[in-house]
PDB file of C-alpha atoms in Angstrom:
ATOM      1  CA  MET P   1      16.727  24.090   5.334  1.00 93.00           C
ATOM      2  CA  LEU P   2      16.818  20.798   7.273  1.00 96.00           C
ATOM      3  CA  GLU P   3      19.194  19.763  10.035  1.00 96.00           C
ATOM      4  CA  PHE P   4      19.415  16.711  12.295  1.00 97.00           C
ATOM      5  CA  ARG P   5      21.476  17.203  15.450  1.00 96.00           C
ATOM      6  CA  ASP P   6      22.496  14.028  17.296  1.00 96.00           C
ATOM      7  CA  VAL P   7      19.113  12.351  16.684  1.00 96.00           C
ATOM      8  CA  SER P   8      18.383   8.871  18.038  1.00 96.00           C
ATOM      9  CA  PHE P   9      15.227   6.762  17.770  1.00 95.00           C
ATOM     10  CA  LYS P  10      14.088   3.267  18.729  1.00 93.00           C
ATOM     11  CA  TYR P  11      10.747   1.621  17.973  1.00 92.00           C
ATOM     12  CA  ASP P  12       9.043   0.232  21.078  1.00 89.00           C
ATOM     13  CA  ALA P  13       8.667  -3.193  19.481  1.00 87.00           C
ATOM     14  CA  ASP P  14      12.378  -3.444  18.657  1.00 85.00           C
ATOM     15  CA  ASP P  15      15.259  -4.367  20.933  1.00 85.00           C
ATOM     16  CA  TYR P  16      17.694  -2.203  18.967  1.00 88.00           C
ATOM     17  CA  THR P  17      18.074   1.489  18.097  1.00 91.00           C
ATOM     18  CA  ILE P  18      17.423   2.140  14.395  1.00 93.00           C
ATOM     19  CA  ILE P  19      18.890   5.678  14.376  1.00 94.00           C
ATOM     20  CA  ASP P  20      21.689   6.496  16.786  1.00 94.00           C
ATOM     21  CA  GLY P  21      23.260   9.961  17.134  1.00 94.00           C
ATOM     22  CA  LEU P  22      22.552  10.959  13.533  1.00 95.00           C
ATOM     23  CA  SER P  23      23.524  14.435  12.321  1.00 96.00           C
ATOM     24  CA  PHE P  24      23.193  15.764   8.754  1.00 96.00           C
ATOM     25  CA  HIS P  25      21.893  18.804   6.890  1.00 95.00           C
ATOM     26  CA  VAL P  26      20.192  19.747   3.623  1.00 96.00           C
ATOM     27  CA  GLU P  27      20.757  23.197   2.137  1.00 95.00           C
ATOM     28  CA  PRO P  28      17.930  25.374   0.718  1.00 94.00           C
ATOM     29  CA  GLY P  29      17.093  24.473  -2.876  1.00 94.00           C
ATOM     30  CA  GLU P  30      18.984  21.147  -2.847  1.00 95.00           C
ATOM     31  CA  PHE P  31      17.589  17.946  -4.326  1.00 95.00           C
ATOM     32  CA  VAL P  32      18.968  15.284  -2.002  1.00 96.00           C
ATOM     33  CA  SER P  33      18.251  11.559  -2.224  1.00 95.00           C
ATOM     34  CA  VAL P  34      18.630   9.057   0.605  1.00 94.00           C
ATOM     35  CA  VAL P  35      19.575   5.567  -0.564  1.00 92.00           C
ATOM     36  CA  GLY P  36      20.041   2.365   1.363  1.00 86.00           C
ATOM     37  CA  PRO P  37      18.780  -1.213   1.737  1.00 80.00           C
ATOM     38  CA  SER P  38      15.094  -1.858   2.440  1.00 75.00           C
ATOM     39  CA  GLY P  39      14.297  -1.686   6.143  1.00 76.00           C
ATOM     40  CA  CYS P  40      17.429   0.259   7.070  1.00 81.00           C
ATOM     41  CA  GLY P  41      15.510   3.251   8.468  1.00 83.00           C
ATOM     42  CA  LYS P  42      15.189   5.645   5.520  1.00 87.00           C
ATOM     43  CA  SER P  43      11.443   6.164   5.981  1.00 88.00           C
ATOM     44  CA  THR P  44      11.944   6.550   9.734  1.00 92.00           C
ATOM     45  CA  ILE P  45      13.961   9.688   8.974  1.00 93.00           C
ATOM     46  CA  PHE P  46      10.934  11.116   7.151  1.00 90.00           C
ATOM     47  CA  ARG P  47       8.541  10.189   9.949  1.00 92.00           C
ATOM     48  CA  LEU P  48      10.790  12.032  12.381  1.00 95.00           C
ATOM     49  CA  VAL P  49      10.897  15.128  10.157  1.00 94.00           C
ATOM     50  CA  ASN P  50       7.099  15.333   9.822  1.00 91.00           C
ATOM     51  CA  GLN P  51       6.548  14.465  13.516  1.00 91.00           C
ATOM     52  CA  LEU P  52       4.744  11.193  12.947  1.00 91.00           C
ATOM     53  CA  LEU P  53       7.491   9.989  15.297  1.00 93.00           C
ATOM     54  CA  SER P  54       9.405  11.856  18.012  1.00 94.00           C
ATOM     55  CA  PRO P  55      13.154  11.391  18.554  1.00 95.00           C
ATOM     56  CA  ASP P  56      14.319   9.780  21.782  1.00 95.00           C
ATOM     57  CA  ARG P  57      17.254  12.163  21.758  1.00 96.00           C
ATOM     58  CA  GLY P  58      18.469  15.093  19.687  1.00 96.00           C
ATOM     59  CA  GLU P  59      16.815  17.908  17.763  1.00 96.00           C
ATOM     60  CA  ILE P  60      15.503  18.515  14.246  1.00 96.00           C
ATOM     61  CA  PHE P  61      15.444  21.960  12.651  1.00 96.00           C
ATOM     62  CA  VAL P  62      13.710  23.254   9.523  1.00 94.00           C
ATOM     63  CA  GLY P  63      14.592  26.736   8.358  1.00 92.00           C
ATOM     64  CA  GLY P  64      16.704  27.198  11.487  1.00 93.00           C
ATOM     65  CA  GLU P  65      13.787  26.547  13.879  1.00 94.00           C
ATOM     66  CA  ASN P  66      13.129  23.482  15.992  1.00 95.00           C
ATOM     67  CA  ILE P  67      10.192  21.552  14.503  1.00 94.00           C
ATOM     68  CA  LYS P  68       8.734  20.606  17.894  1.00 92.00           C
ATOM     69  CA  GLY P  69       5.157  21.878  18.014  1.00 87.00           C
ATOM     70  CA  ARG P  70       5.324  23.485  14.564  1.00 88.00           C
ATOM     71  CA  LYS P  71       2.910  22.936  11.658  1.00 83.00           C
ATOM     72  CA  ASN P  72       3.012  23.411   7.875  1.00 82.00           C
ATOM     73  CA  TYR P  73       6.819  23.443   7.622  1.00 88.00           C
ATOM     74  CA  CYS P  74       7.068  20.522   5.187  1.00 89.00           C
ATOM     75  CA  GLY P  75       5.056  18.690   2.548  1.00 87.00           C
ATOM     76  CA  TYR P  76       5.040  14.887   2.619  1.00 87.00           C
ATOM     77  CA  MET P  77       4.324  12.530  -0.298  1.00 85.00           C
ATOM     78  CA  PRO P  78       4.431   8.810   0.607  1.00 80.00           C
ATOM     79  CA  GLN P  79       4.837   5.796  -1.683  1.00 79.00           C
ATOM     80  CA  SER P  80       1.097   5.521  -2.316  1.00 80.00           C
ATOM     81  CA  ASP P  81      -0.689   8.583  -3.738  1.00 82.00           C
ATOM     82  CA  LEU P  82      -3.328   8.297  -0.955  1.00 88.00           C
ATOM     83  CA  LEU P  83      -5.950  10.153  -2.993  1.00 91.00           C
ATOM     84  CA  PHE P  84      -9.364   9.850  -1.364  1.00 93.00           C
ATOM     85  CA  PRO P  85     -11.480   7.777  -3.800  1.00 94.00           C
ATOM     86  CA  TRP P  86     -14.687   9.591  -2.854  1.00 95.00           C
ATOM     87  CA  ARG P  87     -13.265  13.019  -3.682  1.00 95.00           C
ATOM     88  CA  THR P  88     -12.733  14.477  -7.125  1.00 95.00           C
ATOM     89  CA  VAL P  89      -9.220  15.357  -8.266  1.00 95.00           C
ATOM     90  CA  SER P  90      -9.781  19.008  -7.360  1.00 94.00           C
ATOM     91  CA  GLY P  91     -11.217  17.968  -3.985  1.00 94.00           C
ATOM     92  CA  ASN P  92      -8.099  15.943  -3.224  1.00 94.00           C
ATOM     93  CA  VAL P  93      -5.663  18.644  -4.338  1.00 93.00           C
ATOM     94  CA  ARG P  94      -7.612  21.266  -2.348  1.00 94.00           C
ATOM     95  CA  LEU P  95      -7.118  19.449   0.975  1.00 92.00           C
ATOM     96  CA  PRO P  96      -4.004  21.351   2.196  1.00 89.00           C
ATOM     97  CA  LEU P  97      -5.784  24.657   1.631  1.00 91.00           C
ATOM     98  CA  GLU P  98      -8.827  23.464   3.571  1.00 91.00           C
ATOM     99  CA  ILE P  99      -6.604  22.341   6.442  1.00 86.00           C
ATOM    100  CA  ARG P 100      -4.662  25.614   6.534  1.00 83.00           C
ATOM    101  CA  GLY P 101      -7.853  27.658   6.311  1.00 85.00           C
ATOM    102  CA  GLY P 102      -8.316  31.340   5.505  1.00 86.00           C
ATOM    103  CA  TYR P 103      -9.200  30.904   1.829  1.00 89.00           C
ATOM    104  CA  THR P 104     -12.457  31.591   0.020  1.00 91.00           C
ATOM    105  CA  LYS P 105     -13.884  28.936  -2.307  1.00 90.00           C
ATOM    106  CA  GLU P 106     -12.871  31.081  -5.262  1.00 91.00           C
ATOM    107  CA  GLU P 107      -9.291  31.443  -4.003  1.00 91.00           C
ATOM    108  CA  MET P 108      -8.987  27.700  -3.436  1.00 92.00           C
ATOM    109  CA  ALA P 109     -10.418  26.937  -6.879  1.00 92.00           C
ATOM    110  CA  ALA P 110      -7.925  29.302  -8.505  1.00 92.00           C
ATOM    111  CA  GLN P 111      -4.940  27.764  -6.677  1.00 91.00           C
ATOM    112  CA  VAL P 112      -6.079  24.217  -7.436  1.00 92.00           C
ATOM    113  CA  SER P 113      -6.575  25.071 -11.108  1.00 92.00           C
ATOM    114  CA  GLU P 114      -3.079  26.572 -11.332  1.00 88.00           C
ATOM    115  CA  ALA P 115      -1.506  23.618  -9.500  1.00 87.00           C
ATOM    116  CA  LEU P 116      -3.177  21.114 -11.824  1.00 90.00           C
ATOM    117  CA  LYS P 117      -2.134  23.144 -14.849  1.00 88.00           C
ATOM    118  CA  THR P 118       1.454  23.116 -13.580  1.00 82.00           C
ATOM    119  CA  VAL P 119       1.505  19.301 -13.368  1.00 84.00           C
ATOM    120  CA  GLY P 120      -0.219  18.847 -16.728  1.00 85.00           C
ATOM    121  CA  LEU P 121      -3.636  17.841 -15.383  1.00 90.00           C
ATOM    122  CA  SER P 122      -5.838  20.720 -16.535  1.00 90.00           C
ATOM    123  CA  GLY P 123      -9.321  19.469 -17.285  1.00 90.00           C
ATOM    124  CA  THR P 124      -9.248  16.664 -14.712  1.00 92.00           C
ATOM    125  CA  GLU P 125     -10.733  18.724 -11.887  1.00 92.00           C
ATOM    126  CA  GLU P 126     -14.044  16.830 -11.754  1.00 94.00           C
ATOM    127  CA  LYS P 127     -12.653  13.379 -12.499  1.00 94.00           C
ATOM    128  CA  MET P 128     -12.425  10.761  -9.769  1.00 95.00           C
ATOM    129  CA  PRO P 129      -9.025   9.226  -8.882  1.00 93.00           C
ATOM    130  CA  SER P 130     -10.139   5.882 -10.345  1.00 94.00           C
ATOM    131  CA  GLU P 131     -10.363   7.555 -13.751  1.00 95.00           C
ATOM    132  CA  LEU P 132      -6.665   8.513 -13.753  1.00 92.00           C
ATOM    133  CA  SER P 133      -3.601   6.476 -14.705  1.00 89.00           C
ATOM    134  CA  GLY P 134      -0.941   5.730 -12.093  1.00 86.00           C
ATOM    135  CA  GLY P 135       1.306   8.522 -13.350  1.00 86.00           C
ATOM    136  CA  MET P 136      -1.556  11.013 -13.365  1.00 89.00           C
ATOM    137  CA  ARG P 137      -2.486  10.075  -9.804  1.00 90.00           C
ATOM    138  CA  GLN P 138       1.106  10.674  -8.685  1.00 86.00           C
ATOM    139  CA  ARG P 139       1.112  14.073 -10.376  1.00 87.00           C
ATOM    140  CA  ALA P 140      -2.139  14.960  -8.607  1.00 91.00           C
ATOM    141  CA  ALA P 141      -0.584  13.869  -5.310  1.00 89.00           C
ATOM    142  CA  PHE P 142       2.463  16.037  -6.050  1.00 86.00           C
ATOM    143  CA  ALA P 143       0.215  19.032  -6.775  1.00 87.00           C
ATOM    144  CA  ARG P 144      -1.464  18.464  -3.415  1.00 89.00           C
ATOM    145  CA  THR P 145       1.946  18.296  -1.710  1.00 87.00           C
ATOM    146  CA  VAL P 146       3.065  21.573  -3.325  1.00 83.00           C
ATOM    147  CA  LEU P 147      -0.116  23.311  -2.120  1.00 86.00           C
ATOM    148  CA  THR P 148       0.999  22.784   1.472  1.00 84.00           C
ATOM    149  CA  GLY P 149       3.003  25.934   0.736  1.00 82.00           C
ATOM    150  CA  SER P 150       6.110  24.419   2.316  1.00 86.00           C
ATOM    151  CA  GLY P 151       9.611  25.047   1.048  1.00 89.00           C
ATOM    152  CA  LEU P 152      10.680  21.529   2.104  1.00 92.00           C
ATOM    153  CA  LEU P 153       9.187  18.524   0.299  1.00 91.00           C
ATOM    154  CA  LEU P 154       9.639  14.949   1.539  1.00 92.00           C
ATOM    155  CA  LEU P 155       9.098  12.422  -1.258  1.00 91.00           C
ATOM    156  CA  ASP P 156       9.146   8.811  -0.063  1.00 88.00           C
ATOM    157  CA  GLU P 157       9.677   6.468  -3.055  1.00 86.00           C
ATOM    158  CA  PRO P 158       6.776   8.118  -4.931  1.00 82.00           C
ATOM    159  CA  PHE P 159       7.417   6.231  -8.185  1.00 81.00           C
ATOM    160  CA  SER P 160       8.128   2.745  -6.816  1.00 80.00           C
ATOM    161  CA  ALA P 161       4.686   1.359  -7.740  1.00 75.00           C
ATOM    162  CA  LEU P 162       4.836   2.586 -11.346  1.00 77.00           C
ATOM    163  CA  ASP P 163       5.986   0.600 -14.365  1.00 82.00           C
ATOM    164  CA  TYR P 164       9.515   1.283 -15.648  1.00 84.00           C
ATOM    165  CA  ILE P 165       8.576   3.493 -18.616  1.00 83.00           C
ATOM    166  CA  THR P 166       6.198   5.580 -16.505  1.00 80.00           C
ATOM    167  CA  ARG P 167       8.898   5.939 -13.827  1.00 82.00           C
ATOM    168  CA  ILE P 168      11.340   7.331 -16.385  1.00 85.00           C
ATOM    169  CA  THR P 169       8.746   9.849 -17.562  1.00 83.00           C
ATOM    170  CA  MET P 170       7.872  10.857 -13.996  1.00 82.00           C
ATOM    171  CA  ARG P 171      11.542  11.353 -13.076  1.00 86.00           C
ATOM    172  CA  GLU P 172      11.993  13.796 -15.945  1.00 87.00           C
ATOM    173  CA  TRP P 173       8.753  15.517 -15.041  1.00 84.00           C
ATOM    174  CA  LEU P 174       9.750  15.832 -11.364  1.00 86.00           C
ATOM    175  CA  LEU P 175      13.075  17.413 -12.280  1.00 89.00           C
ATOM    176  CA  SER P 176      11.318  19.994 -14.449  1.00 86.00           C
ATOM    177  CA  GLN P 177       9.002  20.827 -11.526  1.00 82.00           C
ATOM    178  CA  TRP P 178      11.921  21.144  -9.101  1.00 89.00           C
ATOM    179  CA  GLU P 179      13.878  23.400 -11.466  1.00 88.00           C
ATOM    180  CA  ARG P 180      10.803  25.617 -11.805  1.00 83.00           C
ATOM    181  CA  GLU P 181       9.705  25.699  -8.149  1.00 80.00           C
ATOM    182  CA  LYS P 182      13.184  25.702  -6.512  1.00 85.00           C
ATOM    183  CA  LYS P 183      11.831  23.829  -3.507  1.00 89.00           C
ATOM    184  CA  THR P 184      14.138  21.847  -1.235  1.00 94.00           C
ATOM    185  CA  VAL P 185      13.545  18.144  -1.869  1.00 94.00           C
ATOM    186  CA  LEU P 186      14.528  15.176   0.291  1.00 95.00           C
ATOM    187  CA  PHE P 187      13.820  12.056  -1.767  1.00 94.00           C
ATOM    188  CA  ILE P 188      13.921   8.463  -0.537  1.00 91.00           C
ATOM    189  CA  THR P 189      14.607   5.718  -3.053  1.00 89.00           C
ATOM    190  CA  HIS P 190      16.095   2.232  -3.207  1.00 85.00           C
ATOM    191  CA  ASP P 191      16.801   2.783  -6.920  1.00 89.00           C
ATOM    192  CA  VAL P 192      20.406   3.958  -7.333  1.00 92.00           C
ATOM    193  CA  GLU P 193      19.883   4.990 -10.968  1.00 91.00           C
ATOM    194  CA  GLU P 194      16.934   7.153  -9.900  1.00 92.00           C
ATOM    195  CA  ALA P 195      19.015   8.802  -7.177  1.00 94.00           C
ATOM    196  CA  VAL P 196      21.888   9.606  -9.564  1.00 95.00           C
ATOM    197  CA  PHE P 197      19.522  10.979 -12.211  1.00 94.00           C
ATOM    198  CA  LEU P 198      17.547  13.248  -9.886  1.00 94.00           C
ATOM    199  CA  SER P 199      19.918  14.418  -7.188  1.00 95.00           C
ATOM    200  CA  SER P 200      22.427  17.157  -6.677  1.00 95.00           C
ATOM    201  CA  ARG P 201      23.666  15.144  -3.680  1.00 96.00           C
ATOM    202  CA  ILE P 202      23.112  11.631  -2.356  1.00 96.00           C
ATOM    203  CA  LEU P 203      23.086  10.546   1.287  1.00 96.00           C
ATOM    204  CA  ALA P 204      23.897   6.837   1.530  1.00 93.00           C
ATOM    205  CA  VAL P 205      23.039   4.618   4.490  1.00 90.00           C
ATOM    206  CA  LYS P 206      26.094   2.432   5.119  1.00 81.00           C
ATOM    207  CA  GLU P 207      25.380   0.898   8.483  1.00 81.00           C
ATOM    208  CA  ALA P 208      22.716  -0.196  10.922  1.00 80.00           C
ATOM    209  CA  PRO P 209      21.862   1.470  13.155  1.00 87.00           C
ATOM    210  CA  ILE P 210      22.150   4.685  11.169  1.00 91.00           C
ATOM    211  CA  THR P 211      24.831   6.733  12.885  1.00 92.00           C
ATOM    212  CA  ARG P 212      25.857   8.752   9.826  1.00 92.00           C
ATOM    213  CA  LEU P 213      24.990   9.265   6.186  1.00 93.00           C
ATOM    214  CA  MET P 214      27.727   9.270   3.547  1.00 93.00           C
ATOM    215  CA  SER P 215      27.355  12.481   1.505  1.00 95.00           C
ATOM    216  CA  ILE P 216      28.160  12.136  -2.216  1.00 95.00           C
ATOM    217  CA  LYS P 217      27.943  14.991  -4.715  1.00 95.00           C
ATOM    218  CA  VAL P 218      26.476  13.926  -8.083  1.00 95.00           C
ATOM    219  CA  PRO P 219      28.866  14.959 -10.909  1.00 93.00           C
ATOM    220  CA  LEU P 220      26.121  16.158 -13.275  1.00 92.00           C
ATOM    221  CA  GLY P 221      24.724  19.587 -13.975  1.00 91.00           C
ATOM    222  CA  TYR P 222      21.136  20.600 -14.726  1.00 90.00           C
ATOM    223  CA  PRO P 223      19.025  20.345 -16.817  1.00 89.00           C
ATOM    224  CA  ARG P 224      19.292  16.591 -17.287  1.00 89.00           C
ATOM    225  CA  SER P 225      17.868  13.999 -19.631  1.00 86.00           C
ATOM    226  CA  ARG P 226      18.002  10.216 -19.717  1.00 85.00           C
ATOM    227  CA  ARG P 227      21.234  10.495 -21.716  1.00 88.00           C
ATOM    228  CA  SER P 228      22.852  12.175 -18.705  1.00 90.00           C
ATOM    229  CA  LEU P 229      23.153   8.710 -17.171  1.00 89.00           C
ATOM    230  CA  GLU P 230      25.485   7.753 -20.029  1.00 90.00           C
ATOM    231  CA  ASP P 231      28.050  10.243 -18.736  1.00 92.00           C
ATOM    232  CA  PRO P 232      31.074   8.176 -17.560  1.00 93.00           C
ATOM    233  CA  ALA P 233      31.149   9.930 -14.188  1.00 93.00           C
ATOM    234  CA  ALA P 234      27.451   9.192 -13.603  1.00 92.00           C
ATOM    235  CA  ALA P 235      27.897   5.564 -14.636  1.00 92.00           C
ATOM    236  CA  GLU P 236      30.881   5.202 -12.317  1.00 93.00           C
ATOM    237  CA  LEU P 237      28.942   6.694  -9.397  1.00 94.00           C
ATOM    238  CA  LYS P 238      25.970   4.399 -10.061  1.00 92.00           C
ATOM    239  CA  ASN P 239      28.180   1.304 -10.131  1.00 92.00           C
ATOM    240  CA  SER P 240      30.117   2.301  -7.010  1.00 91.00           C
ATOM    241  CA  LEU P 241      26.879   2.898  -5.075  1.00 91.00           C
ATOM    242  CA  ILE P 242      25.496  -0.468  -6.156  1.00 88.00           C
ATOM    243  CA  GLU P 243      28.672  -2.216  -5.062  1.00 87.00           C
ATOM    244  CA  MET P 244      28.749  -0.359  -1.750  1.00 84.00           C
ATOM    245  CA  LEU P 245      25.111  -1.133  -0.916  1.00 80.00           C
ATOM    246  CA  ARG P 246      25.444  -4.743  -2.059  1.00 75.00           C
ATOM    247  CA  ARG P 247      28.538  -5.204   0.091  1.00 66.00           C
ATOM    248  CA  ASP P 248      26.832  -3.689   3.121  1.00 58.00           C
ATOM    249  CA  THR P 249      23.803  -5.991   2.839  1.00 54.00           C
ATOM    250  CA  VAL P 250      25.666  -9.271   2.321  1.00 45.00           C
TER     251      VAL P 250
END
């Protein structure tokens, strides 16, 4: 579904290359998390995938096609929900359909209603974002991301601003959505426990600049619950990742 081939990138303001000759792939239907220290370049990978940045060298493919010049091949959800405060919930969730075009008002209303029902927000259509809790806002943002119609979803630390209990709830909710939708998810997080709980595979950043990502299969099946983290294999993986990342940042 996603492939980097020998990709390099350097920010103009920096005197060093942040990504250098990076190659990796994500298979269709995988839930893959990218973990690494803050500032190591994880979000840069996302900005390259959605063409907010262009690689200095190398190529990026989604669904076997080069992304250069393409549109609507991925959905992107950043750390902040970025809901427009002057739009209702339905108005925010409807945005991808308006941008894509070709839908009647009735068709858009039906898709928005179904998307909100899917994320447990039926009845909030005419509310303003300020009337929602943090978790509800993130669910609305996820519904908007799904309505891009893309098979590849990029989720950039979407729960980092939430309190711990809400994060746990949102992780379980996200897994249920992924198991239902079967989208391909690339998920950035600095939280190792979150990565182990959610992912089928983890890509770990071990060096700067990023020249490769260490691929680690998570030894847990689906469905999962919070108790899955008590599995000895999951606990061992969590501890080994923490030690590896701590060692690489000292």
